[in-house]
PDB file of C-alpha atoms in Angstrom:
ATOM      1  CA  MET A   1      24.229  93.024 122.781  1.00 53.00           C
ATOM      2  CA  ILE A   2      25.686  92.447 126.281  1.00 61.00           C
ATOM      3  CA  THR A   3      25.541  95.409 128.643  1.00 69.00           C
ATOM      4  CA  PHE A   4      28.312  95.310 131.229  1.00 80.00           C
ATOM      5  CA  LEU A   5      27.118  96.393 134.626  1.00 89.00           C
ATOM      6  CA  SER A   6      28.968  98.232 137.353  1.00 93.00           C
ATOM      7  CA  LYS A   7      30.100  96.182 140.369  1.00 93.00           C
ATOM      8  CA  LYS A   8      27.411  97.843 142.454  1.00 95.00           C
ATOM      9  CA  GLU A   9      24.670  96.997 139.949  1.00 95.00           C
ATOM     10  CA  GLN A  10      25.957  93.428 139.568  1.00 95.00           C
ATOM     11  CA  GLN A  11      25.704  92.967 143.325  1.00 96.00           C
ATOM     12  CA  ARG A  12      22.256  94.575 143.471  1.00 97.00           C
ATOM     13  CA  ARG A  13      20.867  92.240 140.815  1.00 96.00           C
ATOM     14  CA  PHE A  14      22.517  89.175 142.329  1.00 97.00           C
ATOM     15  CA  LEU A  15      21.140  89.924 145.797  1.00 97.00           C
ATOM     16  CA  LEU A  16      17.656  90.654 144.456  1.00 96.00           C
ATOM     17  CA  GLY A  17      17.672  87.304 142.641  1.00 97.00           C
ATOM     18  CA  TYR A  18      18.943  85.545 145.761  1.00 97.00           C
ATOM     19  CA  HIS A  19      16.236  87.187 147.869  1.00 96.00           C
ATOM     20  CA  LEU A  20      13.507  86.105 145.439  1.00 95.00           C
ATOM     21  CA  ALA A  21      14.907  82.566 145.287  1.00 95.00           C
ATOM     22  CA  TYR A  22      15.697  81.845 148.927  1.00 94.00           C
ATOM     23  CA  GLU A  23      14.510  84.582 151.274  1.00 94.00           C
ATOM     24  CA  THR A  24      10.820  84.892 150.469  1.00 90.00           C
ATOM     25  CA  SER A  25       8.048  82.768 151.958  1.00 86.00           C
ATOM     26  CA  SER A  26       6.301  82.369 148.609  1.00 83.00           C
ATOM     27  CA  ARG A  27       6.245  78.747 147.494  1.00 85.00           C
ATOM     28  CA  LYS A  28       5.957  79.679 143.840  1.00 89.00           C
ATOM     29  CA  LYS A  29       9.218  81.299 142.775  1.00 93.00           C
ATOM     30  CA  ASP A  30       9.480  83.540 139.725  1.00 95.00           C
ATOM     31  CA  TRP A  31      12.431  81.649 138.273  1.00 97.00           C
ATOM     32  CA  ASN A  32      12.257  83.473 134.941  1.00 96.00           C
ATOM     33  CA  ASN A  33      12.879  86.778 136.726  1.00 96.00           C
ATOM     34  CA  ILE A  34      15.502  85.260 139.059  1.00 97.00           C
ATOM     35  CA  PHE A  35      17.303  83.714 136.088  1.00 98.00           C
ATOM     36  CA  ALA A  36      17.304  87.049 134.219  1.00 97.00           C
ATOM     37  CA  LEU A  37      18.729  88.898 137.237  1.00 97.00           C
ATOM     38  CA  TRP A  38      21.513  86.366 137.769  1.00 98.00           C
ATOM     39  CA  GLN A  39      22.246  86.141 134.049  1.00 97.00           C
ATOM     40  CA  SER A  40      22.758  89.905 133.745  1.00 96.00           C
ATOM     41  CA  ALA A  41      25.079  89.948 136.770  1.00 97.00           C
ATOM     42  CA  ALA A  42      26.901  86.774 135.697  1.00 97.00           C
ATOM     43  CA  THR A  43      27.649  87.960 132.168  1.00 96.00           C
ATOM     44  CA  SER A  44      29.235  91.069 133.712  1.00 95.00           C
ATOM     45  CA  GLY A  45      31.550  88.856 135.776  1.00 95.00           C
ATOM     46  CA  HIS A  46      29.818  88.510 139.166  1.00 97.00           C
ATOM     47  CA  LYS A  47      31.278  85.332 140.703  1.00 97.00           C
ATOM     48  CA  ARG A  48      28.333  84.228 142.852  1.00 98.00           C
ATOM     49  CA  ALA A  49      25.840  85.037 140.101  1.00 98.00           C
ATOM     50  CA  GLN A  50      27.867  82.837 137.749  1.00 98.00           C
ATOM     51  CA  PHE A  51      27.629  79.963 140.218  1.00 98.00           C
ATOM     52  CA  TYR A  52      23.891  80.375 140.796  1.00 98.00           C
ATOM     53  CA  LEU A  53      23.256  80.754 137.068  1.00 98.00           C
ATOM     54  CA  GLY A  54      25.041  77.413 136.748  1.00 98.00           C
ATOM     55  CA  THR A  55      22.623  75.907 139.283  1.00 98.00           C
ATOM     56  CA  CYS A  56      19.706  77.221 137.209  1.00 98.00           C
ATOM     57  CA  TYR A  57      21.006  75.410 134.120  1.00 98.00           C
ATOM     58  CA  ASP A  58      21.839  72.360 136.247  1.00 97.00           C
ATOM     59  CA  HIS A  59      18.243  72.035 137.479  1.00 97.00           C
ATOM     60  CA  GLY A  60      16.270  73.734 134.683  1.00 97.00           C
ATOM     61  CA  LEU A  61      15.123  76.706 136.768  1.00 97.00           C
ATOM     62  CA  GLY A  62      13.976  79.593 134.563  1.00 97.00           C
ATOM     63  CA  CYS A  63      15.657  77.975 131.573  1.00 97.00           C
ATOM     64  CA  LYS A  64      15.952  74.700 129.703  1.00 97.00           C
ATOM     65  CA  ARG A  65      18.089  72.246 131.668  1.00 97.00           C
ATOM     66  CA  SER A  66      21.591  71.931 130.221  1.00 97.00           C
ATOM     67  CA  LEU A  67      24.395  70.299 132.176  1.00 96.00           C
ATOM     68  CA  GLY A  68      26.936  71.448 129.590  1.00 96.00           C
ATOM     69  CA  THR A  69      25.924  75.097 130.028  1.00 97.00           C
ATOM     70  CA  ALA A  70      25.811  74.635 133.811  1.00 98.00           C
ATOM     71  CA  ILE A  71      29.418  73.413 133.725  1.00 97.00           C
ATOM     72  CA  GLU A  72      30.452  76.437 131.627  1.00 97.00           C
ATOM     73  CA  TRP A  73      29.094  78.785 134.291  1.00 98.00           C
ATOM     74  CA  TYR A  74      30.467  76.710 137.166  1.00 98.00           C
ATOM     75  CA  LEU A  75      33.883  76.946 135.490  1.00 97.00           C
ATOM     76  CA  LYS A  76      33.641  80.742 135.212  1.00 98.00           C
ATOM     77  CA  ALA A  77      32.856  80.983 138.935  1.00 98.00           C
ATOM     78  CA  ALA A  78      35.426  78.319 139.851  1.00 98.00           C
ATOM     79  CA  ARG A  79      38.209  80.181 138.038  1.00 97.00           C
ATOM     80  CA  GLN A  80      37.340  83.215 140.156  1.00 97.00           C
ATOM     81  CA  GLY A  81      37.767  81.148 143.330  1.00 96.00           C
ATOM     82  CA  HIS A  82      34.169  80.139 144.136  1.00 97.00           C
ATOM     83  CA  ALA A  83      34.685  77.051 146.324  1.00 97.00           C
ATOM     84  CA  VAL A  84      31.321  75.326 145.759  1.00 97.00           C
ATOM     85  CA  ALA A  85      31.649  75.822 142.001  1.00 98.00           C
ATOM     86  CA  GLN A  86      35.102  74.257 142.244  1.00 98.00           C
ATOM     87  CA  PHE A  87      33.594  71.311 144.134  1.00 98.00           C
ATOM     88  CA  ASN A  88      30.882  70.925 141.477  1.00 97.00           C
ATOM     89  CA  ILE A  89      33.483  70.862 138.688  1.00 98.00           C
ATOM     90  CA  GLY A  90      35.486  68.272 140.617  1.00 98.00           C
ATOM     91  CA  PHE A  91      32.351  66.199 141.106  1.00 97.00           C
ATOM     92  CA  CYS A  92      31.560  66.332 137.360  1.00 97.00           C
ATOM     93  CA  TYR A  93      35.075  65.208 136.422  1.00 97.00           C
ATOM     94  CA  ARG A  94      35.093  62.429 139.004  1.00 97.00           C
ATOM     95  CA  ASN A  95      31.779  60.976 137.836  1.00 96.00           C
ATOM     96  CA  GLY A  96      32.001  61.871 134.147  1.00 96.00           C
ATOM     97  CA  ASP A  97      28.872  64.050 134.348  1.00 95.00           C
ATOM     98  CA  GLY A  98      28.774  66.337 131.313  1.00 93.00           C
ATOM     99  CA  VAL A  99      32.538  65.912 130.783  1.00 95.00           C
ATOM    100  CA  GLU A 100      34.889  63.016 130.141  1.00 96.00           C
ATOM    101  CA  GLN A 101      35.768  61.333 133.430  1.00 97.00           C
ATOM    102  CA  ASN A 102      39.172  62.519 134.611  1.00 98.00           C
ATOM    103  CA  TYR A 103      40.299  61.785 138.182  1.00 98.00           C
ATOM    104  CA  ARG A 104      43.342  64.038 137.947  1.00 98.00           C
ATOM    105  CA  LYS A 105      41.252  67.064 136.969  1.00 97.00           C
ATOM    106  CA  ALA A 106      38.685  66.143 139.614  1.00 98.00           C
ATOM    107  CA  LEU A 107      41.361  66.152 142.302  1.00 98.00           C
ATOM    108  CA  LYS A 108      42.728  69.478 141.049  1.00 98.00           C
ATOM    109  CA  TRP A 109      39.365  71.163 141.566  1.00 98.00           C
ATOM    110  CA  PHE A 110      38.641  69.390 144.855  1.00 98.00           C
ATOM    111  CA  ALA A 111      42.056  70.489 146.154  1.00 98.00           C
ATOM    112  CA  ARG A 112      41.402  74.107 145.160  1.00 97.00           C
ATOM    113  CA  ALA A 113      38.073  74.126 146.973  1.00 98.00           C
ATOM    114  CA  ALA A 114      39.555  72.294 149.966  1.00 98.00           C
ATOM    115  CA  SER A 115      42.214  75.001 150.298  1.00 95.00           C
ATOM    116  CA  HIS A 116      39.356  77.505 150.652  1.00 93.00           C
ATOM    117  CA  GLY A 117      37.899  75.422 153.492  1.00 95.00           C
ATOM    118  CA  ASP A 118      35.125  73.683 151.546  1.00 97.00           C
ATOM    119  CA  ILE A 119      34.234  70.703 153.738  1.00 97.00           C
ATOM    120  CA  PRO A 120      32.902  68.250 151.107  1.00 97.00           C
ATOM    121  CA  SER A 121      36.001  68.962 148.996  1.00 98.00           C
ATOM    122  CA  GLN A 122      38.303  68.175 151.917  1.00 98.00           C
ATOM    123  CA  ARG A 123      36.550  64.833 152.237  1.00 98.00           C
ATOM    124  CA  GLU A 124      36.825  64.191 148.495  1.00 98.00           C
ATOM    125  CA  VAL A 125      40.567  64.916 148.515  1.00 98.00           C
ATOM    126  CA  GLY A 126      40.792  62.262 151.232  1.00 98.00           C
ATOM    127  CA  TYR A 127      38.719  59.912 149.091  1.00 97.00           C
ATOM    128  CA  SER A 128      41.042  60.521 146.129  1.00 98.00           C
ATOM    129  CA  TYR A 129      44.104  59.646 148.221  1.00 98.00           C
ATOM    130  CA  PHE A 130      42.396  56.608 149.728  1.00 98.00           C
ATOM    131  CA  TYR A 131      41.528  55.037 146.384  1.00 97.00           C
ATOM    132  CA  GLY A 132      44.428  56.473 144.366  1.00 97.00           C
ATOM    133  CA  GLN A 133      42.165  58.411 142.031  1.00 97.00           C
ATOM    134  CA  GLY A 134      44.213  60.988 140.120  1.00 96.00           C
ATOM    135  CA  ILE A 135      47.128  60.597 142.511  1.00 97.00           C
ATOM    136  CA  GLN A 136      49.259  57.888 144.099  1.00 97.00           C
ATOM    137  CA  GLN A 137      47.344  56.006 146.776  1.00 98.00           C
ATOM    138  CA  ASP A 138      48.253  57.214 150.280  1.00 98.00           C
ATOM    139  CA  TRP A 139      46.038  56.132 153.192  1.00 98.00           C
ATOM    140  CA  LYS A 140      47.774  58.391 155.714  1.00 98.00           C
ATOM    141  CA  LYS A 141      47.079  61.462 153.581  1.00 98.00           C
ATOM    142  CA  ALA A 142      43.507  60.223 153.133  1.00 98.00           C
ATOM    143  CA  VAL A 143      43.092  60.113 156.902  1.00 98.00           C
ATOM    144  CA  TYR A 144      44.586  63.619 157.185  1.00 98.00           C
ATOM    145  CA  TRP A 145      41.952  65.030 154.833  1.00 98.00           C
ATOM    146  CA  TYR A 146      39.120  62.979 156.309  1.00 98.00           C
ATOM    147  CA  LYS A 147      40.007  64.428 159.719  1.00 98.00           C
ATOM    148  CA  LYS A 148      39.886  67.971 158.347  1.00 97.00           C
ATOM    149  CA  ALA A 149      36.317  67.428 157.152  1.00 98.00           C
ATOM    150  CA  ALA A 150      35.368  65.360 160.213  1.00 98.00           C
ATOM    151  CA  GLY A 151      36.507  68.220 162.439  1.00 97.00           C
ATOM    152  CA  LYS A 152      33.681  70.219 160.874  1.00 97.00           C
ATOM    153  CA  ASN A 153      31.136  67.422 161.453  1.00 97.00           C
ATOM    154  CA  ASP A 154      30.970  66.016 157.947  1.00 98.00           C
ATOM    155  CA  PRO A 155      29.097  62.708 158.455  1.00 98.00           C
ATOM    156  CA  LEU A 156      30.679  60.964 155.446  1.00 98.00           C
ATOM    157  CA  ALA A 157      34.194  61.866 156.576  1.00 98.00           C
ATOM    158  CA  LEU A 158      33.387  60.676 160.106  1.00 98.00           C
ATOM    159  CA  TYR A 159      32.085  57.389 158.702  1.00 98.00           C
ATOM    160  CA  ASN A 160      35.161  56.970 156.482  1.00 98.00           C
ATOM    161  CA  LEU A 161      37.407  57.532 159.502  1.00 98.00           C
ATOM    162  CA  GLY A 162      35.460  54.869 161.360  1.00 97.00           C
ATOM    163  CA  LEU A 163      36.212  52.450 158.525  1.00 97.00           C
ATOM    164  CA  CYS A 164      39.907  53.399 158.566  1.00 98.00           C
ATOM    165  CA  TYR A 165      40.179  52.706 162.298  1.00 97.00           C
ATOM    166  CA  LYS A 166      38.162  49.499 161.931  1.00 96.00           C
ATOM    167  CA  THR A 167      40.531  48.080 159.313  1.00 96.00           C
ATOM    168  CA  GLY A 168      43.768  49.884 160.256  1.00 97.00           C
ATOM    169  CA  GLU A 169      44.151  51.642 156.898  1.00 97.00           C
ATOM    170  CA  GLY A 170      46.285  54.761 157.326  1.00 97.00           C
ATOM    171  CA  VAL A 171      46.013  54.563 161.130  1.00 97.00           C
ATOM    172  CA  GLN A 172      46.628  52.051 163.873  1.00 97.00           C
ATOM    173  CA  LYS A 173      43.647  49.714 164.101  1.00 96.00           C
ATOM    174  CA  SER A 174      41.400  50.713 167.011  1.00 96.00           C
ATOM    175  CA  VAL A 175      37.914  49.469 167.889  1.00 95.00           C
ATOM    176  CA  ARG A 176      37.527  52.359 170.333  1.00 96.00           C
ATOM    177  CA  TRP A 177      38.231  55.036 167.723  1.00 97.00           C
ATOM    178  CA  ALA A 178      36.176  53.216 165.087  1.00 97.00           C
ATOM    179  CA  ARG A 179      33.225  53.207 167.479  1.00 96.00           C
ATOM    180  CA  TYR A 180      33.768  56.882 168.294  1.00 97.00           C
ATOM    181  CA  TYR A 181      33.649  57.953 164.644  1.00 97.00           C
ATOM    182  CA  PHE A 182      30.755  55.656 163.728  1.00 97.00           C
ATOM    183  CA  GLN A 183      28.770  57.031 166.672  1.00 97.00           C
ATOM    184  CA  ARG A 184      29.418  60.620 165.585  1.00 97.00           C
ATOM    185  CA  ALA A 185      28.522  59.796 161.972  1.00 97.00           C
ATOM    186  CA  GLY A 186      25.326  58.060 163.093  1.00 96.00           C
ATOM    187  CA  ALA A 187      24.318  61.006 165.270  1.00 97.00           C
ATOM    188  CA  LEU A 188      24.594  63.216 162.181  1.00 97.00           C
ATOM    189  CA  GLY A 189      22.369  60.932 160.140  1.00 95.00           C
ATOM    190  CA  HIS A 190      24.743  58.560 158.339  1.00 95.00           C
ATOM    191  CA  LYS A 191      22.536  55.511 157.728  1.00 94.00           C
ATOM    192  CA  LYS A 192      25.267  52.837 157.550  1.00 95.00           C
ATOM    193  CA  ALA A 193      26.974  53.855 160.804  1.00 95.00           C
ATOM    194  CA  ALA A 194      24.615  51.855 163.039  1.00 93.00           C
ATOM    195  CA  GLY A 195      25.297  48.683 161.057  1.00 93.00           C
ATOM    196  CA  GLN A 196      29.029  49.176 161.415  1.00 94.00           C
ATOM    197  CA  LEU A 197      28.685  49.666 165.177  1.00 94.00           C
ATOM    198  CA  LYS A 198      26.949  46.299 165.473  1.00 91.00           C
ATOM    199  CA  LYS A 199      29.801  44.581 163.614  1.00 89.00           C
ATOM    200  CA  LEU A 200      32.517  45.922 165.907  1.00 86.00           C
ATOM    201  CA  LYS A 201      34.047  43.420 168.288  1.00 63.00           C
ATOM    202  CA  VAL A 202      35.097  44.670 171.696  1.00 55.00           C
TER     203      VAL A 202
END
């Protein structure tokens, strides 16, 4: 029998679980207790608890690992507007993880998350436009979305912009701008950026 909790109690249980999972110095986490707290809040409709319960199923924390069940909970949170859950659903559809690969559905969820300001999703919308996955190929729109994510220091988006300026795809070819974006990507830890810098001709 499912007991539906008040909004206040949902939030209390979610926050207690979050504290036990991420805000304590203890190396050994009581994932069974954390899982139970999030599960009770999630089944009552708490958006963030639904997302974190999905991560528990995704990684087998306090429960048996089940990607299918993780996706069910991600979807519940995503439909309530949780941006990272929306990104995760998009990622699953793009790669065919736990669901049948579907680029159009992937883009739909990436676009929803991107509209909420989710940086990786903004980059993935750009990626979808660049390669024509789930939508007609449009390099200029790809660059637009890459720049949105790059403006928030996303190393992959910065690197992708470097490639666009190197080859002139969606922008006017420019060694100077390619170097600029590769340098920024490299400074943020993108491993291939240094190799691209060496290949650039002045």
